[in-house]
mmCIF file of C-alpha atoms in Angstrom:
data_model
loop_
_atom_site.group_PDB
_atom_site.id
_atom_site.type_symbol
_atom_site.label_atom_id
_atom_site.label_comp_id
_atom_site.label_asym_id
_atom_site.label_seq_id
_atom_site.Cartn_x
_atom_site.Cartn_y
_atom_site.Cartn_z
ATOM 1 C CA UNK A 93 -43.208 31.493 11.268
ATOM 2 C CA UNK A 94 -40.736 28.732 12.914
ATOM 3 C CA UNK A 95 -37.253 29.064 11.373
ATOM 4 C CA UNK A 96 -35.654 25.603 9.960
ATOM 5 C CA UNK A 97 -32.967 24.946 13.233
ATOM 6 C CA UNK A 98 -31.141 22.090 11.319
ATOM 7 C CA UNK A 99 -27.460 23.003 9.993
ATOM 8 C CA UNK A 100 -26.485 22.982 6.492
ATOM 9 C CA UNK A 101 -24.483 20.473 4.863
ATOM 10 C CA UNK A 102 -20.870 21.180 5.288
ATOM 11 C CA UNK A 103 -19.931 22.007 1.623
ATOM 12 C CA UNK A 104 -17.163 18.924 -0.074
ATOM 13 C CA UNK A 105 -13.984 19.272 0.640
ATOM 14 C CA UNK A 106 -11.149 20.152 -2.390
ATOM 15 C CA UNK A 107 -8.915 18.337 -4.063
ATOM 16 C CA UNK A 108 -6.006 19.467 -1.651
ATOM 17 C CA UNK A 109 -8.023 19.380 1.552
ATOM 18 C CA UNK A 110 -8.955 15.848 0.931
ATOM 19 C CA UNK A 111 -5.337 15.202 0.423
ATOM 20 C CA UNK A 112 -3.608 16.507 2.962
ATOM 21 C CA UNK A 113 -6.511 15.702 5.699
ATOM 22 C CA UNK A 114 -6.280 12.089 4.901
ATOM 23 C CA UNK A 115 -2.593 13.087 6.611
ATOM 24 C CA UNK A 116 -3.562 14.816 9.839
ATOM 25 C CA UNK A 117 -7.233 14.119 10.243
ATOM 26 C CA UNK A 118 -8.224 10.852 8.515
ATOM 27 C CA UNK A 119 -11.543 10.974 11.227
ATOM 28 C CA UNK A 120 -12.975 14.209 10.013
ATOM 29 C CA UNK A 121 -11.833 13.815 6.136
ATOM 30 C CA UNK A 122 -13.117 10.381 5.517
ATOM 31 C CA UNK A 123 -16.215 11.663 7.061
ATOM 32 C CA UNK A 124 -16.332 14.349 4.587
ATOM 33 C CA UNK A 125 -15.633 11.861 1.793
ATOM 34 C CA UNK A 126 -18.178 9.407 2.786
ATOM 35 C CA UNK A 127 -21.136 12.552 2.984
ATOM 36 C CA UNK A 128 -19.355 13.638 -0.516
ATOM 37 C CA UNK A 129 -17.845 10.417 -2.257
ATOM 38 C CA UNK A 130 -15.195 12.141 -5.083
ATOM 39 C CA UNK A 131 -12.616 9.402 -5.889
ATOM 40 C CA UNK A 132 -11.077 10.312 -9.324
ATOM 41 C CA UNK A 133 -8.660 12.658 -8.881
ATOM 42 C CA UNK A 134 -7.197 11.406 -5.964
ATOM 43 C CA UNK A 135 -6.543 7.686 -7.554
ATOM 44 C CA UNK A 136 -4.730 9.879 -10.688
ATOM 45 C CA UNK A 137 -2.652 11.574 -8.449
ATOM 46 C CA UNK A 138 -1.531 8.817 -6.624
ATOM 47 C CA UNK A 139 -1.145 6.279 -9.411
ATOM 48 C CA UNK A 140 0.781 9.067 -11.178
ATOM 49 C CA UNK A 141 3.137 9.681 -8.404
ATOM 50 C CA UNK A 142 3.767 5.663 -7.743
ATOM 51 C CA UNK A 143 4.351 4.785 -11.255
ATOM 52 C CA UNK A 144 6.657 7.770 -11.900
ATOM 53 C CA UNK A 145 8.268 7.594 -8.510
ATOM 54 C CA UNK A 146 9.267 3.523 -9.854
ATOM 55 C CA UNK A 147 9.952 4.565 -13.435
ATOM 56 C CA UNK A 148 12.509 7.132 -11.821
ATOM 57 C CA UNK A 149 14.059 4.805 -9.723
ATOM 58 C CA UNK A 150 14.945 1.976 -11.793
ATOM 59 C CA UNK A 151 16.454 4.506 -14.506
ATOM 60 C CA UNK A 152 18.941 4.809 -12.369
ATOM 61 C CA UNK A 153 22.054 2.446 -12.439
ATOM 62 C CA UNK A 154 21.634 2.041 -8.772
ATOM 63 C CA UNK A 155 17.924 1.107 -9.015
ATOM 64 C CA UNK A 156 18.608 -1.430 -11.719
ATOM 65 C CA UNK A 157 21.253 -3.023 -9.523
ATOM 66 C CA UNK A 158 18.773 -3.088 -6.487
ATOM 67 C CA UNK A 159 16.197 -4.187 -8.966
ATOM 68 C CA UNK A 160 18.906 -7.295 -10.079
ATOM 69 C CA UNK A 161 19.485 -7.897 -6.094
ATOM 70 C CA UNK A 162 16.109 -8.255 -4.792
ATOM 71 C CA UNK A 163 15.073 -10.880 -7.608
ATOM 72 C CA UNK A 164 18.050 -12.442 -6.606
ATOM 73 C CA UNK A 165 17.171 -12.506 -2.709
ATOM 74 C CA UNK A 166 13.204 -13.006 -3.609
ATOM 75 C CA UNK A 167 14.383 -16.403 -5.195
ATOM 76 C CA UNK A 168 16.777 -17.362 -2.870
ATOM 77 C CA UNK A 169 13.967 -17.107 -0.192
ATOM 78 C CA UNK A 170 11.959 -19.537 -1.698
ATOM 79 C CA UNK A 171 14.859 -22.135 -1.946
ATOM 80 C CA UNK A 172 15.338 -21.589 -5.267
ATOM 81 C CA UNK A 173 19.346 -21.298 -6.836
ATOM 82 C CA UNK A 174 20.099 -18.675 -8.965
ATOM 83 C CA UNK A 175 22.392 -19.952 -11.775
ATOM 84 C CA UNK A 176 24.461 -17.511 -14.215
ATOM 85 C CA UNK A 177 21.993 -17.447 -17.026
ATOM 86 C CA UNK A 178 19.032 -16.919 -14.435
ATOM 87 C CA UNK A 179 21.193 -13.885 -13.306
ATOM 88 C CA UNK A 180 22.050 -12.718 -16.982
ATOM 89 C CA UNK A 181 18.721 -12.694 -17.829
ATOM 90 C CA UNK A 182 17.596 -10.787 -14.865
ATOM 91 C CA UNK A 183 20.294 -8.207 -15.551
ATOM 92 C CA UNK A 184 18.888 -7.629 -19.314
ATOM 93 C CA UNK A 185 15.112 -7.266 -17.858
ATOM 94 C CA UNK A 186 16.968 -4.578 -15.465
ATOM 95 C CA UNK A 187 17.085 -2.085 -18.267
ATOM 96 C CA UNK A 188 13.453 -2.737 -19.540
ATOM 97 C CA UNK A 189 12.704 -2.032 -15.717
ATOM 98 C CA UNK A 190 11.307 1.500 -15.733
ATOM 99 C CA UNK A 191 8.763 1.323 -18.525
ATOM 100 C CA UNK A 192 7.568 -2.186 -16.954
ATOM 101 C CA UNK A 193 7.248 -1.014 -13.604
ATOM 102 C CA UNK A 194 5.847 2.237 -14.519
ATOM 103 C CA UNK A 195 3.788 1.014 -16.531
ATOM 104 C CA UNK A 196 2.673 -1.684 -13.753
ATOM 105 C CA UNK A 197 1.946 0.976 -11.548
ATOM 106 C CA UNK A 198 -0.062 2.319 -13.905
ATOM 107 C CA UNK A 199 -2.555 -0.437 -14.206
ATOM 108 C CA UNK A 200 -1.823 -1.877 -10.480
ATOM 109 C CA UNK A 201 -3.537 1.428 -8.351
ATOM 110 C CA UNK A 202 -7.054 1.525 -10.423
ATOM 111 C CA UNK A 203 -7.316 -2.322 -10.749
ATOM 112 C CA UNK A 204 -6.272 -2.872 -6.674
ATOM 113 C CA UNK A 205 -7.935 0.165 -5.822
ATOM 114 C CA UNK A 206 -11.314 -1.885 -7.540
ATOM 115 C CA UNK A 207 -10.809 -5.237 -6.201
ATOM 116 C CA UNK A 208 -10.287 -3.793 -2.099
ATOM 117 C CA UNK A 209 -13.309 -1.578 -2.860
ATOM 118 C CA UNK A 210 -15.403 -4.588 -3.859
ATOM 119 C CA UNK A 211 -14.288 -7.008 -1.685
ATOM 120 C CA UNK A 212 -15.259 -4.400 1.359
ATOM 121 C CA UNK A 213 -18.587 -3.871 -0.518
ATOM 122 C CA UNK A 214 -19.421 -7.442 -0.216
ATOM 123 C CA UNK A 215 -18.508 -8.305 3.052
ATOM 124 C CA UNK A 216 -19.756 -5.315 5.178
ATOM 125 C CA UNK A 217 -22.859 -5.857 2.513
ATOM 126 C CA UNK A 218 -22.873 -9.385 3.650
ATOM 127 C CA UNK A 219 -23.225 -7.921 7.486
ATOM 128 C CA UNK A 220 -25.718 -6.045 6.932
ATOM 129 C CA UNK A 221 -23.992 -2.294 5.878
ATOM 130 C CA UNK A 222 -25.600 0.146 3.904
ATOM 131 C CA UNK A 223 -23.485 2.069 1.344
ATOM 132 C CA UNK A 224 -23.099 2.520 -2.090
ATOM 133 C CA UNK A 225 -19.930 1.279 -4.165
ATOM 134 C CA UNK A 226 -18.763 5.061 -5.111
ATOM 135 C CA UNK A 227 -18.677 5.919 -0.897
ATOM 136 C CA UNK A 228 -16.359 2.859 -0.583
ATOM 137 C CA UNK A 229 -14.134 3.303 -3.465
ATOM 138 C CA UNK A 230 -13.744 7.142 -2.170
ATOM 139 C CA UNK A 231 -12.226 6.008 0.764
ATOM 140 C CA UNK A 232 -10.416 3.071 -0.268
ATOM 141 C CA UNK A 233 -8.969 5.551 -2.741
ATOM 142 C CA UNK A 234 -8.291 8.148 -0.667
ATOM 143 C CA UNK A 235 -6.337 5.479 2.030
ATOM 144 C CA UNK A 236 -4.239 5.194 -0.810
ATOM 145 C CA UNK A 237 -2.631 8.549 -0.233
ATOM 146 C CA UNK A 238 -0.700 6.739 2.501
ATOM 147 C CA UNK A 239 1.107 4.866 0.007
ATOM 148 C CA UNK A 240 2.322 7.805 -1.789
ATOM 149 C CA UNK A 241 3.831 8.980 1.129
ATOM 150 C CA UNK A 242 5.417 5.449 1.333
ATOM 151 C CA UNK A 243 7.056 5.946 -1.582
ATOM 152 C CA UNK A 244 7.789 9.588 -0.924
ATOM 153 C CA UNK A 245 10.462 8.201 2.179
ATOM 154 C CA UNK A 246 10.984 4.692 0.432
ATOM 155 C CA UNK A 247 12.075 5.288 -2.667
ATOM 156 C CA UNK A 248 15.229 8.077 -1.377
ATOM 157 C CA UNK A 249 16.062 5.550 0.922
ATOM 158 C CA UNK A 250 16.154 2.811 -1.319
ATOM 159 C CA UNK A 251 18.382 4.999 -3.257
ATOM 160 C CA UNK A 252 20.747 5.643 -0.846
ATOM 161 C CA UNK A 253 21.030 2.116 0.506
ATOM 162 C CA UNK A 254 21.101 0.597 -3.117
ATOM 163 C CA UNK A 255 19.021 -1.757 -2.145
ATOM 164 C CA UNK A 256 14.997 -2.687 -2.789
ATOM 165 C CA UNK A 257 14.510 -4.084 1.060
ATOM 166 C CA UNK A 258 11.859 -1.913 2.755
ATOM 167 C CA UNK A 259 13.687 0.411 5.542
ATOM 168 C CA UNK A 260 10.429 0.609 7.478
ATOM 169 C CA UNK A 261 9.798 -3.200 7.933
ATOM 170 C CA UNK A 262 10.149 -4.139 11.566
ATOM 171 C CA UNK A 263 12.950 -6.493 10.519
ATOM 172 C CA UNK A 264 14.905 -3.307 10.685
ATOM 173 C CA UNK A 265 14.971 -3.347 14.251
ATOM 174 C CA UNK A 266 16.224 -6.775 14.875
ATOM 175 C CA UNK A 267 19.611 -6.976 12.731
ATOM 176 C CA UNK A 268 20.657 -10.076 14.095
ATOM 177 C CA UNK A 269 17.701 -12.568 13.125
ATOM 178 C CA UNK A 270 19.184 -14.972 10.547
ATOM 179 C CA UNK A 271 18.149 -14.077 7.054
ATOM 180 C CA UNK A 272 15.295 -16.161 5.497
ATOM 181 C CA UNK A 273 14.265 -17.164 9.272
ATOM 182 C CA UNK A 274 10.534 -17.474 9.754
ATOM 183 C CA UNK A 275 10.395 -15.150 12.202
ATOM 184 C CA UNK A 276 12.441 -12.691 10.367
ATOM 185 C CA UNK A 277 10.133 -13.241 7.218
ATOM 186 C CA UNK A 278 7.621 -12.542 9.237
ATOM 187 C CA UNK A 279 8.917 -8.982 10.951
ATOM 188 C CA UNK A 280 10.069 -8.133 7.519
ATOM 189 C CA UNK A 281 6.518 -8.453 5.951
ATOM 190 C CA UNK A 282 5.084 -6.071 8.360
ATOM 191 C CA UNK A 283 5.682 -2.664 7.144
ATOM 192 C CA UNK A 284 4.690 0.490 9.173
ATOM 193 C CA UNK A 285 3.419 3.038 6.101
ATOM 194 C CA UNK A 286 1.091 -0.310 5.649
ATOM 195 C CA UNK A 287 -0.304 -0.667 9.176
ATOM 196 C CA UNK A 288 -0.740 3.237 9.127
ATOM 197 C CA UNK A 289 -2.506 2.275 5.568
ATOM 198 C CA UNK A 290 -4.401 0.273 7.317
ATOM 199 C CA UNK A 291 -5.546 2.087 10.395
ATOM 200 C CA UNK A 292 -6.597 5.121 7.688
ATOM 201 C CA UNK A 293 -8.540 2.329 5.618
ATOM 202 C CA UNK A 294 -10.581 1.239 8.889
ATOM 203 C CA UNK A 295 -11.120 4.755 9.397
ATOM 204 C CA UNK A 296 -12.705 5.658 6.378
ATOM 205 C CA UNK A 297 -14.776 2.287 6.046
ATOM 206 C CA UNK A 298 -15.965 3.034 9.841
ATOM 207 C CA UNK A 299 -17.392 6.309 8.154
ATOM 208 C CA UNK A 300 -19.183 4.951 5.201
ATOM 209 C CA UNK A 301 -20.589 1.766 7.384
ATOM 210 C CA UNK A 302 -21.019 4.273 10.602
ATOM 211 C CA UNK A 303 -19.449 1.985 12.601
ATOM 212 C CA UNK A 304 -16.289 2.170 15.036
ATOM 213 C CA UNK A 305 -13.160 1.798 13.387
ATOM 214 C CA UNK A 306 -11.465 -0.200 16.101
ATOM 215 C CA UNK A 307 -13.025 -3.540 15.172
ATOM 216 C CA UNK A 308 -12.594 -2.881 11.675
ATOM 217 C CA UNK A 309 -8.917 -2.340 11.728
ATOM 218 C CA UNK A 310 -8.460 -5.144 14.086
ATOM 219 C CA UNK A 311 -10.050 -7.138 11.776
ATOM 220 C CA UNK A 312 -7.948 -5.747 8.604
ATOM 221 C CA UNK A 313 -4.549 -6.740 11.214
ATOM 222 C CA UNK A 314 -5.424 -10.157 11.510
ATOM 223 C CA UNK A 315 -6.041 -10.446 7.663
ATOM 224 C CA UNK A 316 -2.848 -8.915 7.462
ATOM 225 C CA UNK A 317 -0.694 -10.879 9.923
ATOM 226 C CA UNK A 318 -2.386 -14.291 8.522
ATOM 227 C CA UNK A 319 -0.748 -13.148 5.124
ATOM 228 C CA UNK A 320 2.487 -12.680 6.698
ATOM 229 C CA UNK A 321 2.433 -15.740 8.698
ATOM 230 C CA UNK A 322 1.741 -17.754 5.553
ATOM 231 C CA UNK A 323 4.484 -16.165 3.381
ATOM 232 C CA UNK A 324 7.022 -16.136 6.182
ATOM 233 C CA UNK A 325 6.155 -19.956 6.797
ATOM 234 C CA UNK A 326 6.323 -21.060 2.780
ATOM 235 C CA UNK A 327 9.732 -19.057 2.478
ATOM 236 C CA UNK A 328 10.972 -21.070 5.711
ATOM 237 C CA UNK A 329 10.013 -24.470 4.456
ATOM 238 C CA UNK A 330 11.021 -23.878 0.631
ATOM 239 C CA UNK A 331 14.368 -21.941 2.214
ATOM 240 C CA UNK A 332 15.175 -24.693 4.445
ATOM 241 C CA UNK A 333 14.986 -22.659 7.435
#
């Protein structure tokens, strides 16, 4: 009698495995995920950390004044004067800051989390992929882990700098670019936790689709650089730069 040769299934991976192997081996993991698609958990955990991290944060008298500063500079960008009442009123919605952007965490990692996962549904649908929706919002999810650890080094930072700016922009590196500039719009837009999002994101899509994740993540840059182009170029023109 001829003995079945094929291997079992490699049994799903836990709640913590999935979470820290998204870390330091997003090619095995998001396999895992893709053969086992478990999503929930994950997107509670890391909508739970994000919104509390922010609701922390701008509880603080520093994070209300960073919160106060970055509207300011956000405005400015876009050519836009702040008057004294403008700045009043921003300092009032300061104090309302952590429940709003707790609270907009909250609804912001499920609803995002929805939209990526169905736009990447359609479009690799559209090219001829086979997968089901749950297999792409597991990984999509699960991508999102990078983003906790975002806010994990962020948000200290932020802290300690008093100030909302990213510290892991590539802006950083060039000090000396005139603020509002085009170009350093641009270098400020592109954030490393996000291109390491994104290089986990093609990863895990390359898994579901069973494709190579170089082309996907090159395509994910370019989406991502035309972004920044276009917001660098509408704050030059509206900033007068």
């Amino acid at each position: 009698m001829s003995q079945d040769s094929s291997s079992p299934a490699a049994p799903p991976l836990s709640f913590v495995q999935r979470i820290v192997g998204v870390v330091v081996s997003p090619g095995e993991t998001m396999a895992r995920i893709a053969a086992a698609p478990r999503w929930v958990d994950v997107l509670l955990f890391t909508t739970l950390l994000v919104a509390g991290g922010f609701a922390l944060f701008f509880s603080t008298d520093i994070g209300q004044t960073a919160y106060v500063d970055q509207g300011v500079a956000t405005m400015e960008s876009f050519g836009r004067t702040v008057t004294p009442e403008m700045y009043a009123g921003m300092q009032q919605q300061a104090a309302y800051a952590p429940v709003v952007q707790g609270l907009s965490m909250l609804f912001i990692g499920p609803v995002f989390t929805a939209i990526f996962a169905g736009i990447f549904f359609g479009v690799f649908t559209v090219l001829g992929g086979e997968a089901t929706f749950k297999q792409v919002v597991a990984v999509v999810a699960h991508a999102g882990v990078i983003t906790v650890l975002q806010q994990v080094f962020a948000l200290p930072m932020n802290y300690m700098r008093q100030s909302m700016s990213s510290a892991t922009n590539l802006a950083v590196f060039f000090p000396d670019l005139a603020e509002g500039s085009f170009l350093a719009s641009l270098l400020g837009f592109i954030d490393l936790f996000i291109v390491w999002y994104l290089v986990v994101l093609a990863i895990g899509l390359a898994a579901v689709y069973r494709r190579k994740w170089t082309p996907i993540a090159g395509g994910l840059f370019v989406v991502y650089i035309v972004i920044g182009l276009a917001i660098a170029a509408i704050k030059a023109v509206l900033g007068g730069r």
